[in-house]
Tab-separated table of C-alpha atoms in Angstrom:
chain	number	residue	atom	x	y	z
A	1	MET	CA	0.126	0.097	-0.138
A	2	ILE	CA	1.015	3.686	-1.111
A	3	TYR	CA	-0.306	6.152	1.342
A	4	VAL	CA	-0.606	10.175	0.476
A	5	VAL	CA	-1.016	12.906	2.601
A	6	GLU	CA	-1.180	16.333	0.863
A	7	ILE	CA	-0.852	19.651	2.760
A	8	PRO	CA	-2.302	22.255	1.040
A	9	GLN	CA	-1.180	25.695	1.965
A	10	GLU	CA	-4.773	27.037	3.213
A	11	THR	CA	-7.229	24.469	3.008
A	12	ARG	CA	-7.297	21.032	5.364
A	13	PRO	CA	-4.466	18.577	4.515
A	14	ARG	CA	-6.032	14.918	3.008
A	15	ALA	CA	-5.404	11.252	2.920
A	16	TRP	CA	-5.308	8.720	0.148
A	17	PHE	CA	-4.104	6.330	-0.826
A	18	ALA	CA	-2.925	3.445	-3.506
A	19	PHE	CA	-2.219	0.233	-3.524
A	20	ASP	CA	0.991	0.013	-6.064
A	21	GLN	CA	3.341	2.152	-8.044
A	22	ASP	CA	1.112	1.392	-11.032
A	23	ASP	CA	-2.340	2.253	-9.188
A	24	PHE	CA	-0.346	5.674	-7.633
A	25	VAL	CA	0.311	6.382	-11.498
A	26	ARG	CA	-3.286	5.858	-12.960
A	27	LYS	CA	-4.673	8.072	-9.753
A	28	VAL	CA	-2.620	10.658	-10.395
A	29	ARG	CA	-2.586	10.811	-14.414
A	30	ALA	CA	-6.608	11.070	-13.939
A	31	ARG	CA	-6.588	14.033	-11.876
A	32	THR	CA	-3.884	15.752	-14.304
A	33	TRP	CA	-5.505	15.869	-17.528
A	34	ASP	CA	-3.867	18.222	-19.601
A	35	ASP	CA	0.030	18.599	-18.013
A	36	VAL	CA	3.012	16.277	-19.748
A	37	LEU	CA	3.977	14.082	-16.274
A	38	TYR	CA	6.100	11.440	-17.905
A	39	ALA	CA	7.688	10.650	-21.758
A	40	GLU	CA	10.405	8.688	-22.327
A	41	GLY	CA	12.040	7.369	-25.236
A	42	SER	CA	14.659	8.637	-27.806
A	43	ALA	CA	14.626	11.872	-29.597
A	44	LYS	CA	14.291	10.154	-32.611
A	45	ALA	CA	11.735	7.683	-31.479
A	46	LEU	CA	9.884	11.093	-30.032
A	47	LEU	CA	9.465	12.390	-33.117
A	48	ALA	CA	8.861	9.583	-35.215
A	49	ALA	CA	5.697	9.391	-32.171
A	50	GLU	CA	4.420	12.653	-33.857
A	51	GLY	CA	4.613	11.226	-37.219
A	52	LEU	CA	7.791	13.418	-37.668
A	53	THR	CA	11.658	12.711	-38.701
A	54	PRO	CA	15.198	14.800	-37.747
A	55	ASP	CA	14.148	15.810	-41.090
A	56	SER	CA	10.685	17.215	-41.670
A	57	ALA	CA	10.394	20.680	-42.082
A	58	GLU	CA	7.944	21.414	-39.726
A	59	ALA	CA	9.639	19.394	-36.690
A	60	ARG	CA	11.799	21.669	-35.043
A	61	ALA	CA	9.551	24.362	-34.602
A	62	ALA	CA	6.259	21.507	-33.626
A	63	LEU	CA	9.363	20.373	-31.075
A	64	PRO	CA	11.906	22.745	-29.881
A	65	GLY	CA	12.334	20.193	-26.937
A	66	ILE	CA	13.410	17.426	-28.542
A	67	PHE	CA	15.513	19.048	-31.133
A	68	ALA	CA	18.057	20.500	-28.026
A	69	ALA	CA	17.734	17.746	-26.796
A	70	ALA	CA	18.886	15.901	-29.773
A	71	GLU	CA	21.944	17.993	-29.886
A	72	THR	CA	23.175	18.201	-26.731
A	73	PHE	CA	22.461	14.498	-26.131
A	74	GLY	CA	22.376	12.843	-29.546
A	75	TRP	CA	19.206	11.074	-31.444
A	76	ASP	CA	19.457	7.540	-30.129
A	77	THR	CA	20.692	8.427	-26.260
A	78	PRO	CA	17.173	7.406	-24.399
A	79	LEU	CA	15.413	11.128	-22.631
A	80	PHE	CA	13.020	11.739	-19.666
A	81	ARG	CA	10.379	14.107	-19.943
A	82	ALA	CA	8.895	15.166	-16.445
A	83	ASP	CA	7.165	18.341	-16.560
A	84	TYR	CA	6.963	18.764	-12.928
A	85	LEU	CA	10.447	17.383	-12.097
A	86	PHE	CA	11.847	19.554	-14.503
A	87	GLU	CA	11.775	22.793	-16.691
A	88	PRO	CA	8.154	21.817	-18.321
A	89	GLY	CA	8.922	20.663	-21.605
A	90	ALA	CA	12.873	19.881	-21.204
A	91	TYR	CA	13.771	16.443	-22.210
A	92	VAL	CA	16.840	14.739	-20.208
A	93	ALA	CA	19.074	11.987	-19.932
A	94	GLU	CA	19.040	11.870	-16.227
A	95	PRO	CA	16.872	8.589	-16.031
A	96	VAL	CA	13.310	9.259	-14.310
A	97	THR	CA	10.211	6.817	-13.289
A	98	GLU	CA	7.330	7.501	-14.106
A	99	PHE	CA	6.130	7.754	-10.117
A	100	GLU	CA	8.803	9.852	-9.119
A	101	ALA	CA	7.078	11.959	-11.749
A	102	CYS	CA	4.220	11.877	-10.337
A	103	VAL	CA	5.150	12.185	-6.927
A	104	ALA	CA	6.428	15.645	-8.573
A	105	ALA	CA	2.622	16.351	-10.033
A	106	VAL	CA	1.473	15.887	-6.543
A	107	ALA	CA	3.377	17.753	-4.824
A	108	ASP	CA	3.466	20.805	-6.874
A	109	GLY	CA	1.541	23.838	-5.126
A	110	LEU	CA	1.629	22.059	-2.278
A	111	LYS	CA	2.661	23.245	1.399
A	112	ALA	CA	4.176	19.171	1.894
A	113	CYS	CA	3.297	16.311	1.188
A	114	ARG	CA	4.651	12.884	2.279
A	115	VAL	CA	4.385	9.662	0.216
A	116	TYR	CA	5.080	6.018	1.891
A	117	LEU	CA	5.346	3.155	0.337
A	118	SER	CA	4.050	1.300	3.162
A	119	ASP	CA	1.932	0.242	6.171
A	120	GLN	CA	4.594	-0.054	8.422
A	121	SER	CA	6.448	3.694	7.324
A	122	ALA	CA	3.065	5.674	7.288
A	123	SER	CA	2.115	3.849	10.748
A	124	ASN	CA	6.049	5.171	11.891
A	125	ALA	CA	5.024	8.603	10.577
A	126	LEU	CA	2.169	9.216	12.353
A	127	TYR	CA	3.805	8.943	15.456
A	128	SER	CA	7.395	9.997	14.761
A	129	ASP	CA	7.498	12.731	11.664
A	130	PRO	CA	7.128	16.381	13.502
A	131	ILE	CA	4.162	17.077	10.447
A	132	TYR	CA	1.874	15.414	12.463
A	133	ASP	CA	2.736	17.199	15.844
A	134	VAL	CA	-0.384	16.858	18.121
A	135	TYR	CA	-1.063	20.504	18.052
A	136	ASP	CA	0.654	21.979	15.011
A	137	GLY	CA	-0.432	19.306	12.960
A	138	PHE	CA	-3.609	18.259	14.061
A	139	HIS	CA	-5.644	18.260	11.237
A	140	ALA	CA	-2.442	16.185	9.183
A	141	HIS	CA	-2.182	13.670	11.775
A	142	MET	CA	-6.313	13.083	11.441
A	143	ALA	CA	-6.126	12.944	8.006
A	144	LEU	CA	-3.169	9.885	7.790
A	145	ARG	CA	-4.989	8.574	11.352
A	146	GLU	CA	-8.442	8.120	9.580
A	147	GLN	CA	-6.634	6.505	6.286
A	148	LEU	CA	-4.928	4.429	8.476
A	149	ILE	CA	-7.959	3.236	10.005
A	150	ALA	CA	-10.122	2.562	6.613
A	151	MET	CA	-7.162	0.683	6.186
A	152	GLU	CA	-7.477	-1.509	9.219
A	153	VAL	CA	-3.596	-0.560	9.642
A	154	ILE	CA	-3.489	0.992	13.135
A	155	SER	CA	-6.873	0.714	15.217
A	156	ASP	CA	-9.283	3.415	16.496
A	157	ASP	CA	-8.205	3.570	19.708
A	158	LEU	CA	-10.188	6.735	20.598
């Protein structure tokens, strides 16, 4: 199980879960319609996916980011795009996973965000991470606590 606690700037925190990394990615993609969360492939393959080649007259104007990456890294080097991790539209040779890109998308614009990759790490954090302080982090504490109770990770001891 993966647990996510989102702490917005102004409103109350919320917690939610995903069964695994694939489910997490599906849930994040479902709520971010217009953004490019993640893409990977060589510059040549990315152009081909758009029906273009490096020699196409309109290709450079249509996809300048791919041409910039090709000039830096070559046409066949694996490239990654993650608009919430890197400059939007930029392709880099630094490997990144779709899960990492989606974690960055979830955290974007929030005051804080925590992602726990197991029941144990989430329940440990509930009682040890200062963000869930009984006074300053009460609402975040309760959001994660209620999620852990709903998933039967901890019992309702109140």
